[in-house]
Coordinates of C-alpha atoms (C1' of nucleotides) in Angstrom, one line a residue:
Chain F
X1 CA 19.6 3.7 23.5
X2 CA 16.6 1.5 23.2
X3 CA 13.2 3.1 22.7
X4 CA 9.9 1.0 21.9
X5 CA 7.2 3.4 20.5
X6 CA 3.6 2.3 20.0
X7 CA 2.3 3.8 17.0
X8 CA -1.2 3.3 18.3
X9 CA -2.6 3.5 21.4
X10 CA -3.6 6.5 22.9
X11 CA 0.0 8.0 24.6
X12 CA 1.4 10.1 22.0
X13 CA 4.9 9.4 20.1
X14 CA 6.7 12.3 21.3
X15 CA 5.1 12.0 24.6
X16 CA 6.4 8.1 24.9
X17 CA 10.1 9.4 23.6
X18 CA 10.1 12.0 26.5
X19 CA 9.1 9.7 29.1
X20 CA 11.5 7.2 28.0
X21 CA 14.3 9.7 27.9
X22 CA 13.4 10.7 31.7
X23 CA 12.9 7.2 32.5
X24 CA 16.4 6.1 30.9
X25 CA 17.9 9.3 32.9
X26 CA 16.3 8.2 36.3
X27 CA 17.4 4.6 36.0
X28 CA 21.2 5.8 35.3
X29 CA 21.2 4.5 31.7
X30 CA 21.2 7.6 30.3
X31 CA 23.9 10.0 32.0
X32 CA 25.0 13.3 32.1
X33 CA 27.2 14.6 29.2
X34 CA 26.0 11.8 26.7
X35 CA 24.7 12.6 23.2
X36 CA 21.7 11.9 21.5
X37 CA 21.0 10.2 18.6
X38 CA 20.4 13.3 16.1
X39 CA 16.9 14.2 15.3
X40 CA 17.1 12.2 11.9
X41 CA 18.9 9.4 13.1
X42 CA 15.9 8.8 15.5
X43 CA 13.6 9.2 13.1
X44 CA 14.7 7.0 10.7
X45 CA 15.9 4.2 13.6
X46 CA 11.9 4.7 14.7
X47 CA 10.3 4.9 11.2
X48 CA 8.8 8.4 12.4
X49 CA 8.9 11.6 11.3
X50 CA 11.7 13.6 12.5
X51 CA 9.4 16.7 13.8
X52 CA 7.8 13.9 16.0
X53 CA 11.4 13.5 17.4
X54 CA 12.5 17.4 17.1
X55 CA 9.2 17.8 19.1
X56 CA 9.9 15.4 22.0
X57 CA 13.8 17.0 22.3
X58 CA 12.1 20.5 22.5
X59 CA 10.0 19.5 25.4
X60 CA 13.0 17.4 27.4
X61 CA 14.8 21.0 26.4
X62 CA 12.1 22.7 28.1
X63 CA 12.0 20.1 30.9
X64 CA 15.5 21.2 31.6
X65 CA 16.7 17.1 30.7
X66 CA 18.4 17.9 27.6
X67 CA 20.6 20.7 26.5
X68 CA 21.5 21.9 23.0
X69 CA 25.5 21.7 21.8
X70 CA 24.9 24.0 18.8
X71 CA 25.6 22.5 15.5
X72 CA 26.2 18.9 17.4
X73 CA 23.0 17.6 18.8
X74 CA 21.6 17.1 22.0
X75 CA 23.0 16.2 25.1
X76 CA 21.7 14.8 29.0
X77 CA 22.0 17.8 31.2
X78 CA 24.8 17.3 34.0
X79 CA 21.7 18.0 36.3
X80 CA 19.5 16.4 34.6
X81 CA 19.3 13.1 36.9
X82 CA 17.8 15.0 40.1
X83 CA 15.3 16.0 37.8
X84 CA 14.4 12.7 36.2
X85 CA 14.6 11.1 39.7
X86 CA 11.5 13.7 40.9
X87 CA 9.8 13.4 37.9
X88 CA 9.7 9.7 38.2
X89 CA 8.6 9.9 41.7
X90 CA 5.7 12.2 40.8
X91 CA 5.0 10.2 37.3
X92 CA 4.8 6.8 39.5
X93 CA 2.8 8.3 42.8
X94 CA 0.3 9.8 40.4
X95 CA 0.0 6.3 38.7
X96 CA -0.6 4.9 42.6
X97 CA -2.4 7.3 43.6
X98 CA -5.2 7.5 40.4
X99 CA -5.3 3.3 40.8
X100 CA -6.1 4.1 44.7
X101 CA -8.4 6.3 43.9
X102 CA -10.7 4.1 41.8
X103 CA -9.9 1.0 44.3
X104 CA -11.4 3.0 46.7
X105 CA -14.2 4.4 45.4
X106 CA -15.1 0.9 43.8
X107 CA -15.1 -0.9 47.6
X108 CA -11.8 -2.7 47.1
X109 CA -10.7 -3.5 50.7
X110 CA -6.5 -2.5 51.7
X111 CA -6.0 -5.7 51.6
X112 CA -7.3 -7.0 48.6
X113 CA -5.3 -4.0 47.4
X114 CA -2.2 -4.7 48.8
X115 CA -2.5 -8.6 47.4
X116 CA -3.1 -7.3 43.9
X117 CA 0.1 -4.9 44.2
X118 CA 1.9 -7.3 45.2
X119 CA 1.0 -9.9 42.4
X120 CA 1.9 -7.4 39.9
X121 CA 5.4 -6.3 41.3
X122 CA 6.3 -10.2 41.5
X123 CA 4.8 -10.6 37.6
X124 CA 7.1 -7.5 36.5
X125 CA 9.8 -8.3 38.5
X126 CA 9.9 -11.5 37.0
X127 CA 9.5 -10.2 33.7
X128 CA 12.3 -7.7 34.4
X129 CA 15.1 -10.6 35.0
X130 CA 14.1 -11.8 31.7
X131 CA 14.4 -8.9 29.8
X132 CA 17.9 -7.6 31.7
X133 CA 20.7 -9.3 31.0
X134 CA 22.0 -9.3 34.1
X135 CA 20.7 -12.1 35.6
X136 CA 19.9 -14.3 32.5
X137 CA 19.4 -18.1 33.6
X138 CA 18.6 -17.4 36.9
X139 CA 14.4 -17.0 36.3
X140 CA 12.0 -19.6 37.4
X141 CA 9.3 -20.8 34.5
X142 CA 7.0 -18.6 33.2
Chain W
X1 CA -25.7 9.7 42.9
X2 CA -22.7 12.5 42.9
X3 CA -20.8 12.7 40.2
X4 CA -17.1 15.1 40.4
X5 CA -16.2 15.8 36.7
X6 CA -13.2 17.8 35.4
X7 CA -13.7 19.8 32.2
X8 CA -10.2 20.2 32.3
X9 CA -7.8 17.5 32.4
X10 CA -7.2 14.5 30.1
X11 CA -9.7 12.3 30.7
X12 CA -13.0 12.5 28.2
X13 CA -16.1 13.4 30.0
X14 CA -18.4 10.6 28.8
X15 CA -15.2 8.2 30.1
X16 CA -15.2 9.9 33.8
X17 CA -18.9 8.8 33.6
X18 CA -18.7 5.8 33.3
X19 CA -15.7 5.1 35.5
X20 CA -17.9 6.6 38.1
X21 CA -21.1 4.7 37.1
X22 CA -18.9 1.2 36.8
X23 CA -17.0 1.6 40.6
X24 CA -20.7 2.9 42.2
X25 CA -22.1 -0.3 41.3
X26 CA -18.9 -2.3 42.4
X27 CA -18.8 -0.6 45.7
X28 CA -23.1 -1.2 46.2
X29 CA -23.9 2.6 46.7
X30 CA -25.6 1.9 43.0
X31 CA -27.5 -1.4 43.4
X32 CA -29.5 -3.4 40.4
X33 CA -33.0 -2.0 39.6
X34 CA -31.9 1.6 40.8
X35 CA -32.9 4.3 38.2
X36 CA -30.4 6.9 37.0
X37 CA -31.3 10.7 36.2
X38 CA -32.4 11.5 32.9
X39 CA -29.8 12.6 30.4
X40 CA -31.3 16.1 30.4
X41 CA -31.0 15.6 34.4
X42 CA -27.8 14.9 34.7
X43 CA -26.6 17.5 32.0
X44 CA -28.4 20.1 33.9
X45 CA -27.1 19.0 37.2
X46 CA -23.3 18.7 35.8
X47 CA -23.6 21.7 33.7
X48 CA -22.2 19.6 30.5
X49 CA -23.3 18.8 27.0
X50 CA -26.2 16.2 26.8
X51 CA -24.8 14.5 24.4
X52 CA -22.0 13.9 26.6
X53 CA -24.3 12.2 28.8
X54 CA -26.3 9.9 26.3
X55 CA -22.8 8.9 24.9
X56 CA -22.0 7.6 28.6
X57 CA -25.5 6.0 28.9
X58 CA -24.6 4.5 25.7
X59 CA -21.0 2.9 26.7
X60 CA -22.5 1.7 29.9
X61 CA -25.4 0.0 27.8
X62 CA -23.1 -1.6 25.8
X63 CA -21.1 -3.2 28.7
X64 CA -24.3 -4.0 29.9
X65 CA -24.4 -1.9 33.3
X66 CA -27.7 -0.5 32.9
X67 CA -30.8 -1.7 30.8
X68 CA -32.9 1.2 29.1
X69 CA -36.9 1.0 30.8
X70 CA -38.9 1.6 28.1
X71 CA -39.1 5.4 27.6
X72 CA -39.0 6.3 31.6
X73 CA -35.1 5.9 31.5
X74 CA -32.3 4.0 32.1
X75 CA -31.7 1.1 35.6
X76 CA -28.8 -0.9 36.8
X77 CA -29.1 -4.4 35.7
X78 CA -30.1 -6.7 38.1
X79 CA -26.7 -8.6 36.6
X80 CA -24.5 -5.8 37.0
X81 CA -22.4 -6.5 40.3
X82 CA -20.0 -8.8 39.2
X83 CA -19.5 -7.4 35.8
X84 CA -18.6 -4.0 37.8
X85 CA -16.4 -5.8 40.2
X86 CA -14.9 -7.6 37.0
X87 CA -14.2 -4.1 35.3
X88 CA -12.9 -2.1 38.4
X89 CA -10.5 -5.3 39.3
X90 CA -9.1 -5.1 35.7
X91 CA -8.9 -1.4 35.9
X92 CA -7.3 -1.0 39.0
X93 CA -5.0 -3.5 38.1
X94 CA -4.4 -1.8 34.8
X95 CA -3.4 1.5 36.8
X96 CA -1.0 -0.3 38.8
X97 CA 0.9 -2.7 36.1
X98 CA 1.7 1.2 34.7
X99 CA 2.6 2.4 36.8
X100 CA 5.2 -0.4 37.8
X101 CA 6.1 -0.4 34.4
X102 CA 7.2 2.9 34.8
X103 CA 8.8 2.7 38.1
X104 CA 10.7 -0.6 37.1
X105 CA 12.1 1.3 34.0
X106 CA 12.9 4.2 35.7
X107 CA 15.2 2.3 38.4
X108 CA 12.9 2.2 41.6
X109 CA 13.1 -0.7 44.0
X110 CA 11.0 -2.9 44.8
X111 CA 11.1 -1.8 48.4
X112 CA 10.5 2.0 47.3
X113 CA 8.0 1.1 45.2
X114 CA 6.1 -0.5 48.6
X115 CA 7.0 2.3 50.5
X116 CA 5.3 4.7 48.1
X117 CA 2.6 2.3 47.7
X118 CA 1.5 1.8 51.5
X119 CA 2.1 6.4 52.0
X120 CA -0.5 6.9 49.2
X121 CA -3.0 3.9 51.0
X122 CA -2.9 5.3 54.5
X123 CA -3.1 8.8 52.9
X124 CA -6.0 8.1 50.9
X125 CA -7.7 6.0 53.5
X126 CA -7.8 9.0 55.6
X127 CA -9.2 10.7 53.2
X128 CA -11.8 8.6 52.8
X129 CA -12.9 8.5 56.4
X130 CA -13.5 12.5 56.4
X131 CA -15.0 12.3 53.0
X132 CA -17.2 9.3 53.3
X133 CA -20.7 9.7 55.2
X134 CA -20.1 6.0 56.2
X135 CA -18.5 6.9 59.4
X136 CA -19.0 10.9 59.6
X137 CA -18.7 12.4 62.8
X138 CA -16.0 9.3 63.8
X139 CA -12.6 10.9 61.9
X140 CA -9.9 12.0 64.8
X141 CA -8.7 15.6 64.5
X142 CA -6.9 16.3 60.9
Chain Y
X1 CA -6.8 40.6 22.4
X2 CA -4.5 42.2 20.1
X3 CA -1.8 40.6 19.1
X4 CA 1.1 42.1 17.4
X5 CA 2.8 39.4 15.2
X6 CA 6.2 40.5 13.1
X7 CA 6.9 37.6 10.5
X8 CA 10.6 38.5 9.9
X9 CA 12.3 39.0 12.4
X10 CA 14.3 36.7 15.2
X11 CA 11.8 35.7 17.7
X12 CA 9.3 32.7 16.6
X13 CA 5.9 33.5 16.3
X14 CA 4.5 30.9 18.4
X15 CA 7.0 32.6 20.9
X16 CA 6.1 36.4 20.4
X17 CA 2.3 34.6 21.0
X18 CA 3.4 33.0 24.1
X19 CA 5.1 36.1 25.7
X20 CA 1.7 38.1 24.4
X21 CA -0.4 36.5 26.0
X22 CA 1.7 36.0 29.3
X23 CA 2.7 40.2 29.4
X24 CA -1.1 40.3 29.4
X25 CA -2.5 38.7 32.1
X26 CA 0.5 40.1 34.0
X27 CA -1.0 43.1 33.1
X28 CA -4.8 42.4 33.7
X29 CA -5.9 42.8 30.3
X30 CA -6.6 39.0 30.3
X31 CA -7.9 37.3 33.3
X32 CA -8.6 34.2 34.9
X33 CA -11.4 32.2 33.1
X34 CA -11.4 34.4 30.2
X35 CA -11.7 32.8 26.6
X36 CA -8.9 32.9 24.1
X37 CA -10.0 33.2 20.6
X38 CA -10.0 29.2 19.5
X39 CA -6.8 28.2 17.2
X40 CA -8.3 28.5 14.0
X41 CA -9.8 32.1 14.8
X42 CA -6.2 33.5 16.0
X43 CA -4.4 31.7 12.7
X44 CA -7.1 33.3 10.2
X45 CA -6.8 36.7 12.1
X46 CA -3.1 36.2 12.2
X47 CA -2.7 34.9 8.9
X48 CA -0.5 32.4 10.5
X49 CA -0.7 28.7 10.0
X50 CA -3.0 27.3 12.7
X51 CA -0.5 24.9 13.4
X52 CA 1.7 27.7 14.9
X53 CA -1.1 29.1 17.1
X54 CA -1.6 25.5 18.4
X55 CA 1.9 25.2 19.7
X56 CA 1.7 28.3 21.5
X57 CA -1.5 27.4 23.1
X58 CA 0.3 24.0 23.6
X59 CA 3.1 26.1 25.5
X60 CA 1.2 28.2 27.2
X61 CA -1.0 24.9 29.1
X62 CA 2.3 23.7 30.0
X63 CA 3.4 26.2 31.7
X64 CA -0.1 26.3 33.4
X65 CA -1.5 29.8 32.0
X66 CA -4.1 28.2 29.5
X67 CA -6.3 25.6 30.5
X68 CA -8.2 23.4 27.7
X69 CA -12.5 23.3 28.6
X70 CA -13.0 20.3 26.6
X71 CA -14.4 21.1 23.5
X72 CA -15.0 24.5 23.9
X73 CA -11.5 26.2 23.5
X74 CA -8.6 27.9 25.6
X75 CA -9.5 29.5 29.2
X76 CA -7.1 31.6 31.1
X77 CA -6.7 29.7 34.5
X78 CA -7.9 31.5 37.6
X79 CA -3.9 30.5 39.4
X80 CA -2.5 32.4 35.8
X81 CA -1.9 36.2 37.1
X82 CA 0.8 35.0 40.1
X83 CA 2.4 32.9 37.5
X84 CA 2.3 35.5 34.8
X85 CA 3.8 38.4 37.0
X86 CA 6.8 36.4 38.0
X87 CA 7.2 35.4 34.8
X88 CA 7.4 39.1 33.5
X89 CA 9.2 39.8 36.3
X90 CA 12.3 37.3 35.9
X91 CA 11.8 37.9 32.1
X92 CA 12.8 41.8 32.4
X93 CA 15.4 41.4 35.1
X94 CA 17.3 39.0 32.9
X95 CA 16.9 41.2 30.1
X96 CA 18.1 44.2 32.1
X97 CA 20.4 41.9 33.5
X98 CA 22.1 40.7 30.0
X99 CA 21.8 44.7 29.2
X100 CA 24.1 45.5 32.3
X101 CA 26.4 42.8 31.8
X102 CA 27.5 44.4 28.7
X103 CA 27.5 47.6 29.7
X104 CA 29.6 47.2 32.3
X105 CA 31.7 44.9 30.2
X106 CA 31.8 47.8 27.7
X107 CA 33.2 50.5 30.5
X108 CA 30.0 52.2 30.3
X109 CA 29.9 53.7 34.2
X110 CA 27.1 53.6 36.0
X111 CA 25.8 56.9 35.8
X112 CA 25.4 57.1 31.9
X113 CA 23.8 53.9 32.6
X114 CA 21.1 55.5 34.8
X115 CA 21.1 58.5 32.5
X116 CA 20.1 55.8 29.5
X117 CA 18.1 54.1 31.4
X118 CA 15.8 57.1 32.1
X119 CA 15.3 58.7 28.9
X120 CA 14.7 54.9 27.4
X121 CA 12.2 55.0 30.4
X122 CA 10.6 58.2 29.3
X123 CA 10.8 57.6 25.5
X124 CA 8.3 54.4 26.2
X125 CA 6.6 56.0 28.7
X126 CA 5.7 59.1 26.4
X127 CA 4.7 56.4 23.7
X128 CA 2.7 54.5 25.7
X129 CA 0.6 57.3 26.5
X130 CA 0.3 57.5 22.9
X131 CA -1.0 54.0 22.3
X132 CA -2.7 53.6 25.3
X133 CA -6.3 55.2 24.9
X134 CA -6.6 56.3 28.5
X135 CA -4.9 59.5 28.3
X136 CA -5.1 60.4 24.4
X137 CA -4.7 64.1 23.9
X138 CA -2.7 64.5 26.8
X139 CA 0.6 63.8 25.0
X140 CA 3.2 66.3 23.9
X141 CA 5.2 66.6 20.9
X142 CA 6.5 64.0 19.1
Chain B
X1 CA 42.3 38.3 25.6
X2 CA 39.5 35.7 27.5
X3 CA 36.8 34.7 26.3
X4 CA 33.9 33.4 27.8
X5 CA 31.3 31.5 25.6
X6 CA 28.5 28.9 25.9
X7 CA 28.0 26.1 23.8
X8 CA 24.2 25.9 24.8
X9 CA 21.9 29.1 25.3
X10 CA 20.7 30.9 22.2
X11 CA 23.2 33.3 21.0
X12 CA 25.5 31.7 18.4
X13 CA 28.9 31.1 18.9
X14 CA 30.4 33.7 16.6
X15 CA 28.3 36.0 18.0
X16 CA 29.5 36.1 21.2
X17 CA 32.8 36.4 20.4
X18 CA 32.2 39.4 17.9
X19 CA 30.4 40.9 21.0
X20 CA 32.5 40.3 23.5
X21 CA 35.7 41.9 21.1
X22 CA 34.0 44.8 20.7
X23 CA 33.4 45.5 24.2
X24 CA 36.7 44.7 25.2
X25 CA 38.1 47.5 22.8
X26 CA 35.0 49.9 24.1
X27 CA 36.4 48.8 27.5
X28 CA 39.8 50.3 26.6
X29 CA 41.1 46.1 27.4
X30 CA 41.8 45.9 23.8
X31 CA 43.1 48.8 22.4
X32 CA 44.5 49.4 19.0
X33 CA 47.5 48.2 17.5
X34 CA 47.1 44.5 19.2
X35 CA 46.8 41.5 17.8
X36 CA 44.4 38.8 18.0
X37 CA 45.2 35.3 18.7
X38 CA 45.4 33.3 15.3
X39 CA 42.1 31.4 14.2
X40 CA 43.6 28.1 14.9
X41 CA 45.1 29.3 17.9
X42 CA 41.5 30.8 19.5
X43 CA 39.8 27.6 18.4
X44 CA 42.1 25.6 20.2
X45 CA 42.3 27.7 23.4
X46 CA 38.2 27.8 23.3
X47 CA 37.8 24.3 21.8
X48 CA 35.7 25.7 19.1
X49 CA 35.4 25.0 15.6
X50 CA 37.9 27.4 13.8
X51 CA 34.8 27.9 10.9
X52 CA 33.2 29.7 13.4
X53 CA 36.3 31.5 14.7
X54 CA 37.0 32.7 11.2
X55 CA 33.3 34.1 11.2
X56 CA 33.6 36.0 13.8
X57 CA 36.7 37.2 13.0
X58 CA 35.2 38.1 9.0
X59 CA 32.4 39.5 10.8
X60 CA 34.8 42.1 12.3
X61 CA 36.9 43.2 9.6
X62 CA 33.0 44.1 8.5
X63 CA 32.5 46.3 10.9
X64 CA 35.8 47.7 10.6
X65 CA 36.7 46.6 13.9
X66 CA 40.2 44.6 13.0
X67 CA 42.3 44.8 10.0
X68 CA 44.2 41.8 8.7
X69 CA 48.1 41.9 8.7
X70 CA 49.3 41.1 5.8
X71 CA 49.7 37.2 6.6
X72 CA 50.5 37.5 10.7
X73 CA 46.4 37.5 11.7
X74 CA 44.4 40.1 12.8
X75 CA 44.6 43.5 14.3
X76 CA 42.5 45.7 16.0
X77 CA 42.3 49.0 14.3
X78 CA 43.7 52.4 15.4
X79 CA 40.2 54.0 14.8
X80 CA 38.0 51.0 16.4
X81 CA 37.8 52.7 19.8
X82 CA 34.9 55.5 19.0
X83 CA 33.1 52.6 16.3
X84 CA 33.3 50.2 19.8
X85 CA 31.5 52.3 22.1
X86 CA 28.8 53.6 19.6
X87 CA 28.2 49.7 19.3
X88 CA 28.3 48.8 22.9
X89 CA 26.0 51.9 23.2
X90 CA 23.2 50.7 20.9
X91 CA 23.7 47.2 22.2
X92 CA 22.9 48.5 25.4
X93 CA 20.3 50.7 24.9
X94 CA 18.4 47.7 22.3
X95 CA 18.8 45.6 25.1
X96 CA 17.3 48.0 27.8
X97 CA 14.5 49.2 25.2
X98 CA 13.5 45.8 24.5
X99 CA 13.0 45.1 28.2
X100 CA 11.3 48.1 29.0
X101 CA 9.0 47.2 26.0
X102 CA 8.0 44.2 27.8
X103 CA 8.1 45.6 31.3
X104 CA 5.6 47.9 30.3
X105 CA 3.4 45.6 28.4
X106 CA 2.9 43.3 30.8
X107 CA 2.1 46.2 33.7
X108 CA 5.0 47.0 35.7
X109 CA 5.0 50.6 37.0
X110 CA 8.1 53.0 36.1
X111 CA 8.8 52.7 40.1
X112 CA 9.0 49.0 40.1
X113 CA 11.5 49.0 36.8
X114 CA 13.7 51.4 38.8
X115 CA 13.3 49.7 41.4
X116 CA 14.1 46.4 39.9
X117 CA 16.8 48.3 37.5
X118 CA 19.0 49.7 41.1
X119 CA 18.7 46.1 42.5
X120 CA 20.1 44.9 39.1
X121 CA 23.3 47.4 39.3
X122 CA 24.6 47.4 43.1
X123 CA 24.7 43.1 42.2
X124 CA 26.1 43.2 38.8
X125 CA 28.7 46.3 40.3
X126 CA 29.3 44.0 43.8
X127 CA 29.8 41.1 41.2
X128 CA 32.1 43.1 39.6
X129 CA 34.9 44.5 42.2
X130 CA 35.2 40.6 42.9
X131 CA 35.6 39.7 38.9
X132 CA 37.8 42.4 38.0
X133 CA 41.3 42.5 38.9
X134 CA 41.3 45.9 39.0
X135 CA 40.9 46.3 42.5
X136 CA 41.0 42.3 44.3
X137 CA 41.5 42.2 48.0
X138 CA 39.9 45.2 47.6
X139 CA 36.0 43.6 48.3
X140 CA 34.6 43.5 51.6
X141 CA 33.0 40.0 53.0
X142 CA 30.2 38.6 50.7
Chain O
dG1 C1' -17.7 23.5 16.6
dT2 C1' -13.0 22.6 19.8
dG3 C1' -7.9 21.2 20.3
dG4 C1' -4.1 17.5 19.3
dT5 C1' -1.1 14.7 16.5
dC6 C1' 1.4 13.4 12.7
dT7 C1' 3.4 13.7 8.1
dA8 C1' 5.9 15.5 4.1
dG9 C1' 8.5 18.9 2.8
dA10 C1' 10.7 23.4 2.5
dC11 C1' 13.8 26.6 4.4
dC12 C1' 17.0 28.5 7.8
dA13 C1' 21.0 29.6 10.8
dC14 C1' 24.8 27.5 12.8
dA15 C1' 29.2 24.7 13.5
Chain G
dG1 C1' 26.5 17.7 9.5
dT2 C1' 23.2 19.7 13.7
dG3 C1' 18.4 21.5 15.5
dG4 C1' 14.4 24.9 14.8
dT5 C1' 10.4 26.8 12.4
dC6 C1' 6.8 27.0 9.5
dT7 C1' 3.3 25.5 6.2
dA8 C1' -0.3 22.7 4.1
dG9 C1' -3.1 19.3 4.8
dA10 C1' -4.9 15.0 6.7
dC11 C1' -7.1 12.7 10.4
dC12 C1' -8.8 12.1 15.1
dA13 C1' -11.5 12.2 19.5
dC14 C1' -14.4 15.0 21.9
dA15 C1' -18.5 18.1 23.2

DNA sequence: GTGGTCTAGACCACA
DNA sequence: GTGGTCTAGACCACA
């Protein structure tokens, strides 16, 4: 479990744990049946304050991601991947469909949209390979 | 000028604004020496705070959008085109590098990722025949 | 709005707050665009920290019954009463639900559960008159 | 003696066993006389902490429910029987009370909740015939 | 004025 | 040990 919090900028902490949860859940690295770290073993792993951490499980609980064991901690949902998988989809198209939006209404042309998508989905991907350790050594220069 | 604002939502009022003010200009339907309604104008017209409005003016001063005209109000900049076209480039391409970010981490493909992509352009390009009065009265049966 | 908090008790306050205000836009007392009393009002007429009051209202907008109006406070969404009745809805039947369950787990037949279940019926019915000032006067003994 | 019992929901452990004992004596399932499984033996068979076991268990030689044997575990007591069903009674009735209570707050008419309470009954009694083993190959198709 | 976030710290029930 | 709730109080952006 690797979680990178921004302490500032404008996305709240809790809010960045949950989407990282559903994230992790969506991409398979997260699974149903595994355990969270406990509220205070995030907190002090994150240097936050553990109702900042209590506050982000209580939402995935309400989103139906995580379920309580009682007394042992939290754990991902057997059904919680469906879920994440949706809620990905919709977090994503939203992004799209907002950056469309103001494309659009600034005069960007299709294509010059299309070109820009593309640029950044080769700079990520790139970046992706270095960050995942599956293919280390195989990226071009940077 | 028409401005669509949500009260509700997460976006600040002042920021919707200028979004709008910035992407007008970019696209041409708000060309330099154009004047903009007052800031009691536009605060009648939009039903919102006047101080909402002068903070907007304000931000788009700043980034030097408009140019205040000496106690009759406030005009594009001649100059203001390719600072526009500047902004709504870095912002589109802001939206999407999120958004990718997101999808990447939550285990998308790169091929969904373009599928999604070009469903949200033809779907908003539609859109934009019926809403635009560019081409009213040429949009196929919806 | 009255609000009927009990501090001991097992049921959270920010909980009793959120199932208040749901039961009463079910019921019509609160409608669509309608103001709730802003946080600090409801935690100084509460006595309750305002901290509690926020996370209800926090709840409450994420299960889309409260909408924020930017600065101005809380506003009962116009979409709330549909989402409010089938909320009250599933939230009795799972109540009666659990209540049969046991019951029937208990040996209780089902006539003496009908037979219960009326004169609970009639018991609230009776003090609801009571509280209710619609028909005050009309009541019989206590 | 079986036990059903979530690990996640909101009722604690102990409590549903203390629950589900009593109605099983109500039920006439348990009668008096019989013994318990051991603590260790129930937390094994339930995979349950035996702390929690033992509460349960403490809780109902509280409520006069078992007795303790002398050093061979627990038994349920000759006079539980009458104590069992006043419980599962005033369960019953909370439980029917409380969802009346909200019923009624949030609107519903007395002809809906009876409505809504029948529905409740012929699925929980269908659900029944097929649970029990009472009367299997008894049920029609479902 | 409005709501939202975060912290520090107390206290609780539960396993 | 686990999570959940609540308080007091600070600080913030926004209208």
């Amino acid at each position: 479990m690797f979680f990178s919090i921004e302490t500032s900028g404008d996305i709240p902490i809790y809010e960045q744990i949950v989407r990282q949860v559903k994230l992790a859940v969506a991409d398979g690295v997260l699974s149903g049946g595994q355990m969270l770290p406990s509220v205070r073993q995030m907190a002090a792993d994150l240097a936050i304050n553990s109702n900042t951490i209590a506050r982000a499980y209580q939402e995935l609980q309400n989103d139906r991601v995580l379920e309580p064991l009682r007394g042992r901690g939290m754990v991902v949902r057997r059904d919680a991947l469906a879920r994440c998988t949706k809620a990905r989809n919709t977090l994503v198209a939203d992004g799209v469909r907002r950056a469309l939006a103001d494309a659009i209404a600034g005069g960007m042309t299709a294509d010059e949209l299309r070109e820009l998508f593309e640029a950044e989905l080769v700079k990520q991907a790139k970046q992706e390979k270095v960050t995942s350790p599956l293919r280390a050594g195989d990226e071009s220069c940077d």
